[in-house]
Short mmCIF file of C-alpha atoms in Angstrom, two decimals:
data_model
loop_
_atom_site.label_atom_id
_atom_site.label_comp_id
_atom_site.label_asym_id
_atom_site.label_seq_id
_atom_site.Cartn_x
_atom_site.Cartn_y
_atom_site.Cartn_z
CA UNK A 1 107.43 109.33 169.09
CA UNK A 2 106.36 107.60 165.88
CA UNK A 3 103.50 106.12 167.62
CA UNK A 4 101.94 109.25 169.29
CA UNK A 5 102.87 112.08 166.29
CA UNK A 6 101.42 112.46 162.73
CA UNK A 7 103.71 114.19 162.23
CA UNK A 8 106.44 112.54 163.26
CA UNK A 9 105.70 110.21 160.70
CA UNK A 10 105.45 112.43 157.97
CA UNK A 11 109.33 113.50 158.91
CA UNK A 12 110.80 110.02 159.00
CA UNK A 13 108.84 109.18 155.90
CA UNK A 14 110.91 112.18 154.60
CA UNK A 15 113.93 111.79 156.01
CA UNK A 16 113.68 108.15 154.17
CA UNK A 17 112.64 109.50 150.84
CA UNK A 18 115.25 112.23 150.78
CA UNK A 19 118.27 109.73 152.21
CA UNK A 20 117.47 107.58 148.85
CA UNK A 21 117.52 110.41 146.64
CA UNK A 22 120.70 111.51 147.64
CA UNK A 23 121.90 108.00 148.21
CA UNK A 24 121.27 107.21 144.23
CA UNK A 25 123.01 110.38 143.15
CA UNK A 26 126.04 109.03 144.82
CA UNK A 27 125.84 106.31 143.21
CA UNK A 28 125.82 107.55 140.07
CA UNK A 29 128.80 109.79 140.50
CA UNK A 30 130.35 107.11 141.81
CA UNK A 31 131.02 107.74 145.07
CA UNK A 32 129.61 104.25 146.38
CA UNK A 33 130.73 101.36 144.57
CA UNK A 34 128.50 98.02 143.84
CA UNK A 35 124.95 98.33 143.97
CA UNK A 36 121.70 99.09 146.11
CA UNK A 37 118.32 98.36 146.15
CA UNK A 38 116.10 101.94 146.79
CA UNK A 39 112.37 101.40 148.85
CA UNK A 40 111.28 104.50 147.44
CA UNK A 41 107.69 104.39 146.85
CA UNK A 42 107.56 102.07 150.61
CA UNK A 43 108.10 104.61 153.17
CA UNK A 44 104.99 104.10 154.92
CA UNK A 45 105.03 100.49 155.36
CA UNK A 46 108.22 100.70 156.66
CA UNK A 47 107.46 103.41 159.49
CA UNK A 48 104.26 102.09 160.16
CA UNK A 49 105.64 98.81 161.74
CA UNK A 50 108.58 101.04 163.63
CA UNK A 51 105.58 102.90 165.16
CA UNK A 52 104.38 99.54 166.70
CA UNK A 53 107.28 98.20 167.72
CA UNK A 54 109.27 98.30 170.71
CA UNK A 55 113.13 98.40 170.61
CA UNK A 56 113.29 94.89 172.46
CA UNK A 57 111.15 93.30 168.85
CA UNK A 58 113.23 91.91 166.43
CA UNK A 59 112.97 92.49 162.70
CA UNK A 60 114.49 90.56 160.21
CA UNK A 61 114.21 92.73 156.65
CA UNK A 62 115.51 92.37 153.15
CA UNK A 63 118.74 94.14 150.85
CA UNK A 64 116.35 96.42 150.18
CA UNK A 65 116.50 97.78 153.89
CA UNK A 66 117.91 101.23 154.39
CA UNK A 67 113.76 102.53 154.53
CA UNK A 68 113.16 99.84 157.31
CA UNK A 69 116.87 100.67 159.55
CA UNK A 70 115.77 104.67 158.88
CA UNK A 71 111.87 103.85 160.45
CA UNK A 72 112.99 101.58 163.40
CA UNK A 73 115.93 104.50 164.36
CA UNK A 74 119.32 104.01 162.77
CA UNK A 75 120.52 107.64 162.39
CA UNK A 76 121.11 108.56 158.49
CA UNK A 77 125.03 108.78 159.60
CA UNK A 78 125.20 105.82 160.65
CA UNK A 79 123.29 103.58 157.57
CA UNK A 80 125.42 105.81 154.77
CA UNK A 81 128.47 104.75 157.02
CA UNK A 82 127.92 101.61 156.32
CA UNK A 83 127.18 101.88 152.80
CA UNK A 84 129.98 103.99 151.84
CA UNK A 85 132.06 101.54 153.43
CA UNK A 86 133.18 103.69 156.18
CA UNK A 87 134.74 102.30 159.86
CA UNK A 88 131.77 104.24 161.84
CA UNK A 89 128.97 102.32 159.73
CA UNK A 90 126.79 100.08 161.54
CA UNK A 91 128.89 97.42 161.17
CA UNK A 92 132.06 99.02 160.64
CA UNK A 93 131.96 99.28 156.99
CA UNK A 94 131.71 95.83 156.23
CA UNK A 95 128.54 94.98 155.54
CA UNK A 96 127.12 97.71 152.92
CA UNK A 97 124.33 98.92 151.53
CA UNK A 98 122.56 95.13 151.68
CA UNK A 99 123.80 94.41 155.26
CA UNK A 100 122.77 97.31 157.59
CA UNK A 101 121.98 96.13 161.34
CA UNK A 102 121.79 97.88 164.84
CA UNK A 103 120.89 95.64 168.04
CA UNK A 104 119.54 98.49 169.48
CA UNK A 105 116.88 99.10 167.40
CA UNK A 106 116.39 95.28 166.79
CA UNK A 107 117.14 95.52 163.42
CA UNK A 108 118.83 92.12 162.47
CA UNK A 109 121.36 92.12 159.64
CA UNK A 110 119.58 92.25 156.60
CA UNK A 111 119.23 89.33 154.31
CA UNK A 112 120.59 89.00 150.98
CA UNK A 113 119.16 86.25 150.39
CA UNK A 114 115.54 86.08 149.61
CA UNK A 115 112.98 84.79 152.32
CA UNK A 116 116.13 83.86 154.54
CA UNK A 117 114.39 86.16 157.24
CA UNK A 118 111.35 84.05 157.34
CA UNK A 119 113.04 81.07 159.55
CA UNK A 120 115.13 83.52 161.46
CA UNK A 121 112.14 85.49 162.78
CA UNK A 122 110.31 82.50 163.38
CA UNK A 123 113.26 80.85 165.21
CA UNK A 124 113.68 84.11 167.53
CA UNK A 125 109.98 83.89 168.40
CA UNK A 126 110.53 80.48 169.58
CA UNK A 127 113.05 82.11 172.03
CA UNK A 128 111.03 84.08 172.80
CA UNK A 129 108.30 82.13 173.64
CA UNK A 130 110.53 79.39 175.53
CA UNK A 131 112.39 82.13 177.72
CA UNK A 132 108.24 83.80 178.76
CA UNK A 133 110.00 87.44 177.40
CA UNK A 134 107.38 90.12 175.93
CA UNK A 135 108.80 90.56 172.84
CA UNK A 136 107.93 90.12 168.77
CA UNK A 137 109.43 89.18 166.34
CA UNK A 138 108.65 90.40 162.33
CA UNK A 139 109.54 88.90 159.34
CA UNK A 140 109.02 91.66 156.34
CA UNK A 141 109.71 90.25 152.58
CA UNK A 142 108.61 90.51 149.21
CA UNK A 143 106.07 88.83 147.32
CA UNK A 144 108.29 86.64 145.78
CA UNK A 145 109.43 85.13 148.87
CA UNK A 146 105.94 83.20 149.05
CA UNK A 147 106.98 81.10 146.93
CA UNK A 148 110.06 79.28 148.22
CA UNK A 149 110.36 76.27 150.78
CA UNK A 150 111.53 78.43 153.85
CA UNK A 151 108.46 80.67 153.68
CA UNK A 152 105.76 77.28 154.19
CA UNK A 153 108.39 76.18 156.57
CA UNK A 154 108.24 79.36 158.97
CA UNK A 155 104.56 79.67 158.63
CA UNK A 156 103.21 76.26 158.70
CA UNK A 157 105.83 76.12 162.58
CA UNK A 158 104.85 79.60 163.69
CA UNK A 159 101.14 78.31 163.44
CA UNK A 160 101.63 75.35 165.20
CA UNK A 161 103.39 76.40 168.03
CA UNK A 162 101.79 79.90 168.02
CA UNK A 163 105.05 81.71 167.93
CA UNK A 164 105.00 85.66 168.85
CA UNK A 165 105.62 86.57 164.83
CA UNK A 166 104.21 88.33 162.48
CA UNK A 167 104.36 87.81 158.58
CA UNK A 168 104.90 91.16 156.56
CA UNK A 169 104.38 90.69 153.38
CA UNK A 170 105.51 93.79 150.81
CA UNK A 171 103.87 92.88 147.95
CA UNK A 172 104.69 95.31 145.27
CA UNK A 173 103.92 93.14 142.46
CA UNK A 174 107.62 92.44 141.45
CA UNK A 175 109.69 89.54 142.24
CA UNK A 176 113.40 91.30 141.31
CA UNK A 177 112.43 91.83 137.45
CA UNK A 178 109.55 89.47 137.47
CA UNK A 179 105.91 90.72 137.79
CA UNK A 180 103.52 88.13 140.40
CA UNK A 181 101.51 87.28 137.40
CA UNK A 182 104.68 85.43 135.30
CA UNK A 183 105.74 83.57 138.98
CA UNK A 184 102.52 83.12 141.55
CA UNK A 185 99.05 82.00 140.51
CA UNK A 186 97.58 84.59 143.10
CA UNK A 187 97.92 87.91 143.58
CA UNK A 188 96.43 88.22 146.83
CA UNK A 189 99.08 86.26 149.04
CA UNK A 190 96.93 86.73 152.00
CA UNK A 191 95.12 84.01 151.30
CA UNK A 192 98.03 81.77 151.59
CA UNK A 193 97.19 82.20 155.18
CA UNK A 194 94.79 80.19 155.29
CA UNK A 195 96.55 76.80 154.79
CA UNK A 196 97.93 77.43 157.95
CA UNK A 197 95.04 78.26 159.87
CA UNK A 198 96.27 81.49 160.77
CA UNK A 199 94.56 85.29 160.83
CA UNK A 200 95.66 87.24 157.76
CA UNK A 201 95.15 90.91 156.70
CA UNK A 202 95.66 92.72 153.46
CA UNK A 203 95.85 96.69 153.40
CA UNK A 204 96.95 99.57 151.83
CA UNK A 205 100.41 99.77 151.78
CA UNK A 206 100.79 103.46 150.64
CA UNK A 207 98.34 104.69 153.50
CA UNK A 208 100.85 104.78 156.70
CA UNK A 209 97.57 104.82 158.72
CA UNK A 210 96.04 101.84 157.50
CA UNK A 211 99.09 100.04 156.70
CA UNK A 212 99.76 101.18 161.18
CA UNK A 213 96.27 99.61 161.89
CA UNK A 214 96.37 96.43 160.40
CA UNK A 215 100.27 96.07 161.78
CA UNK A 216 99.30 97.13 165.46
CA UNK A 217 96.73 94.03 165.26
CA UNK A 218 98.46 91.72 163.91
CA UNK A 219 101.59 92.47 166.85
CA UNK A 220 99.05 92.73 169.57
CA UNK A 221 98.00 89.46 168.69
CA UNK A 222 101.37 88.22 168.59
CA UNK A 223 102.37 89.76 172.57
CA UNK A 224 99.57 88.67 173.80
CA UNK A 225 99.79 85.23 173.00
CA UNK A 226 97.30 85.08 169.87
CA UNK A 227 99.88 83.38 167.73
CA UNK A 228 101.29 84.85 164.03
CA UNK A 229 99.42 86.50 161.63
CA UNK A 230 100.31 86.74 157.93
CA UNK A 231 99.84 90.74 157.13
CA UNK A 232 100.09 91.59 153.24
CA UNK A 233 100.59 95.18 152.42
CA UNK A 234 100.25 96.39 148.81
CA UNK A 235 102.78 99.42 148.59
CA UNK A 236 104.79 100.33 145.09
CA UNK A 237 108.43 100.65 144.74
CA UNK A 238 109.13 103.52 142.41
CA UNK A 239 112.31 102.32 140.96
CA UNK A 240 113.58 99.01 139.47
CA UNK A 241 114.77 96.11 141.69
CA UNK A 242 118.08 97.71 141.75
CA UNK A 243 119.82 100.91 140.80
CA UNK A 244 120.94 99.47 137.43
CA UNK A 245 117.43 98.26 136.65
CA UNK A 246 115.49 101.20 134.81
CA UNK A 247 112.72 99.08 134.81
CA UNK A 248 111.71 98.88 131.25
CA UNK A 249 109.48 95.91 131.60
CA UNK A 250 106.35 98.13 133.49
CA UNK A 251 103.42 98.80 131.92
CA UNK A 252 103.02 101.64 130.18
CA UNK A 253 100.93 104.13 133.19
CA UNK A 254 101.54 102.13 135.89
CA UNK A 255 104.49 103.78 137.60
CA UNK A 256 102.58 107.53 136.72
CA UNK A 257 99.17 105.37 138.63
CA UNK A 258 101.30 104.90 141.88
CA UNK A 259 103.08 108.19 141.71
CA UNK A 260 99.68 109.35 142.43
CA UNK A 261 99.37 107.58 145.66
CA UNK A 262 102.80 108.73 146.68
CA UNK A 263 103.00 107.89 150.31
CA UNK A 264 104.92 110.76 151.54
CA UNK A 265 102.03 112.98 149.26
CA UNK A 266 98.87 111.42 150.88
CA UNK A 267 100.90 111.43 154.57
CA UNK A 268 101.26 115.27 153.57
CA UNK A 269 97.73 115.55 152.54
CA UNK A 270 96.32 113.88 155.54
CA UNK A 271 97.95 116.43 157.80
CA UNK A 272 97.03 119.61 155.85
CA UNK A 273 93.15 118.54 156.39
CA UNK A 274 93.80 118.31 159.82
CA UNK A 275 94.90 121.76 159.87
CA UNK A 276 98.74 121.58 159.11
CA UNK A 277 99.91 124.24 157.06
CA UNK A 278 101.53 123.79 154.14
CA UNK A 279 104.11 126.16 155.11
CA UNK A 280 104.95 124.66 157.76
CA UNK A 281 105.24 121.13 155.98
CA UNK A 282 107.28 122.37 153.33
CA UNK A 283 109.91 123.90 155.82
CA UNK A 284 110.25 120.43 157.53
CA UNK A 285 110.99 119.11 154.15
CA UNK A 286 113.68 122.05 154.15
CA UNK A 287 115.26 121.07 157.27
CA UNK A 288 115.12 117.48 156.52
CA UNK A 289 116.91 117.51 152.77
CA UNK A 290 119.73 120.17 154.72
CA UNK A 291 120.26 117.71 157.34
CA UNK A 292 121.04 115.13 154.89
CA UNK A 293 123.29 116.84 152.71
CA UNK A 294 125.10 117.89 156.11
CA UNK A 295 125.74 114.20 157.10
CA UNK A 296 126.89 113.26 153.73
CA UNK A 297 129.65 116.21 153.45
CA UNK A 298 130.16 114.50 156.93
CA UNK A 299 129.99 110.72 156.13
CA UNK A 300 132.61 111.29 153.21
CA UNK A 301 135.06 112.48 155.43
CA UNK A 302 135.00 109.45 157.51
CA UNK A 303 137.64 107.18 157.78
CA UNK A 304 137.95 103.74 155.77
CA UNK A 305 138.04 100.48 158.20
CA UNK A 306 141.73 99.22 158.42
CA UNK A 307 142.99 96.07 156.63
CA UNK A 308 143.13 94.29 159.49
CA UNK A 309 140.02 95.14 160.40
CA UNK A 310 138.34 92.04 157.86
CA UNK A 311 139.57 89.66 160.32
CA UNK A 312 137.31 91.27 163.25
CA UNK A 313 134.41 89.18 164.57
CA UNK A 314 135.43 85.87 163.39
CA UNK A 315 135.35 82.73 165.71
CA UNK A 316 138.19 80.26 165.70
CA UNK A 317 138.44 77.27 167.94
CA UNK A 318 141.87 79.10 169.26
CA UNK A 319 139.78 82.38 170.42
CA UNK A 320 136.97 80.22 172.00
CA UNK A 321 139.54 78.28 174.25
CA UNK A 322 141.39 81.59 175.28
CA UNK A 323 137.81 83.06 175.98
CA UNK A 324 136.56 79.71 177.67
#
């Protein structure tokens, strides 16, 4: 649907925007414990790559990845499940707000750790490759991930072998607290690429269109045997790096500057020059916010996971010999 319908887009890009609203209030009254890191601000980039992507792709995504499990499918139920710690989350309550997953959507558990997703997607497009199956796999991280080990690593093997990936880079200018200038001596990561002699693109990433057309490339190239290409997509991310983080250390403007280029607002915009009416857009974003609040009165009456439940899915040498 994403890939066929405008707007479509526009709704998920809602839906996403209005989940992390309401999923920051709760925090604040303290009906979620421990933290979370919001994407508002990245809602295009996120449902620009679920628009290219088929359910059998794998995606390996960052803590900050309730925006990218909303885009590829995970219902809203299901991700604040998980995040409120409840037994019908996505993975049963366990993982939280920096752990949502779904097989079904392809949607690998996201990483805590930063750039850990680089040598996982890179090692799944190796299956890939080795088993002949028409699949993808995409590695999305920050800008700050370009400058560890594992990031050169995945690239400089995904090049060589011409692995089915594809690089997506969200470079939002902000390593955690850190802004690219104080940690990278480029802002343009793009051209990292290049060391690797593999295609790269830079775009837009507040523009879901041009953020979808650069994506769509860069995958087609990847299932069709072209190798990886690097993609870096300049979005914003309107809050701090995490929901304590007010971040104080912007520039005075710069956060009014991207508020401007609000992704959901030019998505909006788009569609009313087509001929949408603004009516009519408006009362989507109606039905969207009461959906929401409906699966939150819902979500809070969930059940907690059991005790027993924490010693679920873990492998002994006793359980493999009874399975064996």
């Amino acid at each position: 649907v994403l890939a066929d319908d405008a707007m479509a887009r526009l709704e998920r890009m809602m839906e996403i925007r209005g989940f992390e609203e309401r999923l920051n209030a709760l925090f604040a009254t303290g009906a979620i414990h421990g933290t979370t890191h919001l994407a508002m601000g990245q809602e295009a980039l996120a449902v620009s790559l679920a628009a290219e992507l088929r359910p059998t792709d794998l995606v390996t995504a960052t803590y900050r990845g309730h925006a990218m499990a909303l885009a590829l499918g995970m219902s809203p139920r299901a991700v604040l499940a998980e995040i409120m710690g409840k037994s019908e989350g996505s993975t049963g309550g366990l993982g939280g707000s920096m752990h949502v997953s779904d097989d079904d959507i392809g949607l690998l558990p996201t990483f805590a750790i930063v750039g850990a997703g680089l040598p996982v997607a890179a090692g799944a497009a190796l299956a890939f490759q080795y088993r002949a199956e028409d699949r993808v796999a995409v590695a999305v991280f920050g800008d700050g991930a370009t400058n560890i080990g594992a990031f050169h690593e995945a690239l400089n093997l995904a090049a060589i072998w011409k692995l089915p990936v594809v690089f997506l880079c969200d470079n939002n200018v902000y390593g955690e607290y850190s802004r690219i200038n104080l940690t990278t001596p480029i802002e343009d990561l793009h051209l990292r690429a290049a060391s690797y002699a593999m295609p790269a693109e830079v775009v837009d990433g507040m523009d879901v269109t041009a953020a979808r057309g650069a994506i769509a490339r860069a995958v087609e190239r990847a299932r069709t045997g072209g190798g990886p290409t690097l993609v870096e997509a300049k979005p914003s991310r309107f809050a701090g790096h995490s929901r304590a983080d007010t971040a104080p250390y912007r520039p005075a403007g710069e956060l009014e500057y991207w508020l401007e280029r609000d992704p959901v607002k030019l998505a909006r915009e788009a569609l009313v020059a087509e001929g949408a009416a603004p009516e009519q857009l408006a009362e989507l974003e109606a039905s969207v916010g009461a959906a929401l609040d409906a699966v939150i009165e819902t979500v809070q009456q969930l059940p907690d996971p059991a005790v027993t439940d924490m010693f679920n899915n873990i492998w002994t040498p006793s359980t493999r010999m009874a399975g064996s």
